[in-house]
Amino acid sequence: MEEKDNKSHITLKSILGGDILAHDFFKRQANLIILIVIMTILYIDNRYSSQQELIEIDRLKKELTDIKYDALTISSELTERSRQSRIEEYISSKGTPLEVADTPPYLIKE
């Protein structure tokens, strides 16, 4: 009877020595403990994956902002280069015989 009483007490020595795993409570609840450990591992893995995805999303947002600014810069440069006055300057600097028309274009209606 005394042996049962010794096994039912949890002491620091039984925890450090590993005898606690042979305790009746742990034997009965082994499946539950294994399930809790697996769920904890899955929770940690899910959190880590979520953090990695958030880091990737932030990186892609910064990259998208940079690309938008680059596109805006290129668009404004193109607008500046395609103005009529800039085109006339470019044509005259190349020495081509093209000239600006004195009369406005005609609209042909059918």
mmCIF file of C-alpha atoms in Angstrom:
data_model
loop_
_atom_site.group_PDB
_atom_site.id
_atom_site.type_symbol
_atom_site.label_atom_id
_atom_site.label_comp_id
_atom_site.label_asym_id
_atom_site.label_seq_id
_atom_site.Cartn_x
_atom_site.Cartn_y
_atom_site.Cartn_z
ATOM 1 C CA MET A 1 0.000 0.000 0.000
ATOM 2 C CA GLU A 2 2.918 2.297 0.715
ATOM 3 C CA GLU A 3 4.241 1.797 -2.825
ATOM 4 C CA LYS A 4 1.055 3.261 -4.297
ATOM 5 C CA ASP A 5 1.317 6.308 -2.061
ATOM 6 C CA ASN A 6 4.902 6.961 -3.181
ATOM 7 C CA LYS A 7 3.897 6.763 -6.847
ATOM 8 C CA SER A 8 1.011 9.164 -6.400
ATOM 9 C CA HIS A 9 3.248 11.973 -5.110
ATOM 10 C CA ILE A 10 5.037 14.200 -7.573
ATOM 11 C CA THR A 11 8.358 15.476 -6.291
ATOM 12 C CA LEU A 12 11.172 17.508 -7.795
ATOM 13 C CA LYS A 13 13.349 14.396 -7.768
ATOM 14 C CA SER A 14 10.747 12.465 -9.790
ATOM 15 C CA ILE A 15 10.462 15.324 -12.305
ATOM 16 C CA LEU A 16 14.217 15.692 -12.794
ATOM 17 C CA GLY A 17 14.810 11.970 -12.809
ATOM 18 C CA GLY A 18 12.145 11.327 -15.427
ATOM 19 C CA ASP A 19 10.109 9.098 -13.112
ATOM 20 C CA ILE A 20 7.166 11.458 -13.540
ATOM 21 C CA LEU A 21 6.557 10.022 -16.996
ATOM 22 C CA ALA A 22 5.831 6.646 -15.391
ATOM 23 C CA HIS A 23 3.235 8.232 -13.093
ATOM 24 C CA ASP A 24 -0.339 6.923 -13.480
ATOM 25 C CA PHE A 25 -1.724 10.318 -14.513
ATOM 26 C CA PHE A 26 0.705 10.609 -17.445
ATOM 27 C CA LYS A 27 0.059 7.040 -18.496
ATOM 28 C CA ARG A 28 -3.690 7.702 -18.639
ATOM 29 C CA GLN A 29 -3.360 11.045 -20.421
ATOM 30 C CA ALA A 30 -0.545 10.129 -22.855
ATOM 31 C CA ASN A 31 -2.733 10.588 -25.951
ATOM 32 C CA LEU A 32 -3.938 13.991 -24.760
ATOM 33 C CA ILE A 33 -0.399 15.139 -23.985
ATOM 34 C CA ILE A 34 0.801 14.020 -27.423
ATOM 35 C CA LEU A 35 -2.127 15.854 -29.039
ATOM 36 C CA ILE A 36 -1.336 19.034 -27.087
ATOM 37 C CA VAL A 37 2.332 18.864 -28.117
ATOM 38 C CA ILE A 38 1.417 18.372 -31.793
ATOM 39 C CA MET A 39 -1.098 21.243 -31.684
ATOM 40 C CA THR A 40 1.514 23.489 -30.049
ATOM 41 C CA ILE A 41 4.046 22.675 -32.760
ATOM 42 C CA LEU A 42 1.445 23.369 -35.470
ATOM 43 C CA TYR A 43 0.531 26.677 -33.796
ATOM 44 C CA ILE A 44 4.169 27.786 -33.681
ATOM 45 C CA ASP A 45 4.687 26.765 -37.317
ATOM 46 C CA ASN A 46 1.545 28.623 -38.403
ATOM 47 C CA ARG A 47 2.617 31.782 -36.596
ATOM 48 C CA TYR A 48 6.089 31.614 -38.137
ATOM 49 C CA SER A 49 4.611 31.139 -41.617
ATOM 50 C CA SER A 50 2.252 34.074 -41.091
ATOM 51 C CA GLN A 51 5.122 36.317 -40.014
ATOM 52 C CA GLN A 52 7.144 35.323 -43.071
ATOM 53 C CA GLU A 53 4.179 36.117 -45.338
ATOM 54 C CA LEU A 54 3.704 39.521 -43.671
ATOM 55 C CA ILE A 55 7.381 40.309 -44.202
ATOM 56 C CA GLU A 56 7.031 39.327 -47.874
ATOM 57 C CA ILE A 57 3.891 41.468 -48.237
ATOM 58 C CA ASP A 58 5.695 44.491 -46.766
ATOM 59 C CA ARG A 59 8.646 43.948 -49.114
ATOM 60 C CA LEU A 60 6.333 43.699 -52.125
ATOM 61 C CA LYS A 61 4.442 46.851 -51.065
ATOM 62 C CA LYS A 62 7.717 48.787 -50.921
ATOM 63 C CA GLU A 63 8.753 47.402 -54.294
ATOM 64 C CA LEU A 64 5.363 48.336 -55.774
ATOM 65 C CA THR A 65 5.692 51.889 -54.444
ATOM 66 C CA ASP A 66 9.167 52.190 -55.969
ATOM 67 C CA ILE A 67 7.924 50.903 -59.315
ATOM 68 C CA LYS A 68 4.979 53.338 -59.249
ATOM 69 C CA TYR A 69 7.355 56.242 -58.639
ATOM 70 C CA ASP A 70 9.614 55.056 -61.463
ATOM 71 C CA ALA A 71 6.622 54.785 -63.816
ATOM 72 C CA LEU A 72 5.464 58.269 -62.830
ATOM 73 C CA THR A 73 8.941 59.683 -63.475
ATOM 74 C CA ILE A 74 9.171 58.005 -66.876
ATOM 75 C CA SER A 75 5.671 59.172 -67.772
ATOM 76 C CA SER A 76 6.470 62.780 -66.908
ATOM 77 C CA GLU A 77 9.723 62.604 -68.894
ATOM 78 C CA LEU A 78 7.822 61.227 -71.888
ATOM 79 C CA THR A 79 5.225 63.982 -71.586
ATOM 80 C CA GLU A 80 7.981 66.587 -71.488
ATOM 81 C CA ARG A 81 9.776 65.118 -74.521
ATOM 82 C CA SER A 82 6.605 64.814 -76.603
ATOM 83 C CA ARG A 83 5.554 68.459 -76.281
ATOM 84 C CA GLN A 84 5.321 70.256 -79.586
ATOM 85 C CA SER A 85 7.970 72.846 -78.695
ATOM 86 C CA ARG A 86 10.491 70.128 -77.727
ATOM 87 C CA ILE A 87 9.771 68.194 -80.940
ATOM 88 C CA GLU A 88 10.260 71.361 -83.008
ATOM 89 C CA GLU A 89 13.577 72.032 -81.263
ATOM 90 C CA TYR A 90 14.715 68.457 -81.883
ATOM 91 C CA ILE A 91 13.756 68.564 -85.589
ATOM 92 C CA SER A 92 15.441 71.923 -86.139
ATOM 93 C CA SER A 93 18.624 70.730 -84.403
ATOM 94 C CA LYS A 94 18.827 67.728 -86.760
ATOM 95 C CA GLY A 95 18.664 69.983 -89.827
ATOM 96 C CA THR A 96 15.733 68.243 -91.504
ATOM 97 C CA PRO A 97 13.622 70.119 -94.065
ATOM 98 C CA LEU A 98 10.432 69.687 -91.993
ATOM 99 C CA GLU A 99 8.565 72.868 -91.042
ATOM 100 C CA VAL A 100 5.565 73.772 -88.950
ATOM 101 C CA ALA A 101 2.416 74.205 -91.035
ATOM 102 C CA ASP A 102 1.082 77.775 -91.346
ATOM 103 C CA THR A 103 -2.495 76.660 -91.941
ATOM 104 C CA PRO A 104 -4.470 74.455 -89.583
ATOM 105 C CA PRO A 105 -5.351 70.938 -90.724
ATOM 106 C CA TYR A 106 -8.607 70.337 -92.582
ATOM 107 C CA LEU A 107 -11.336 68.100 -91.248
ATOM 108 C CA ILE A 108 -12.715 65.884 -93.998
ATOM 109 C CA LYS A 109 -16.333 64.805 -93.499
ATOM 110 C CA GLU A 110 -17.923 61.987 -95.423
#
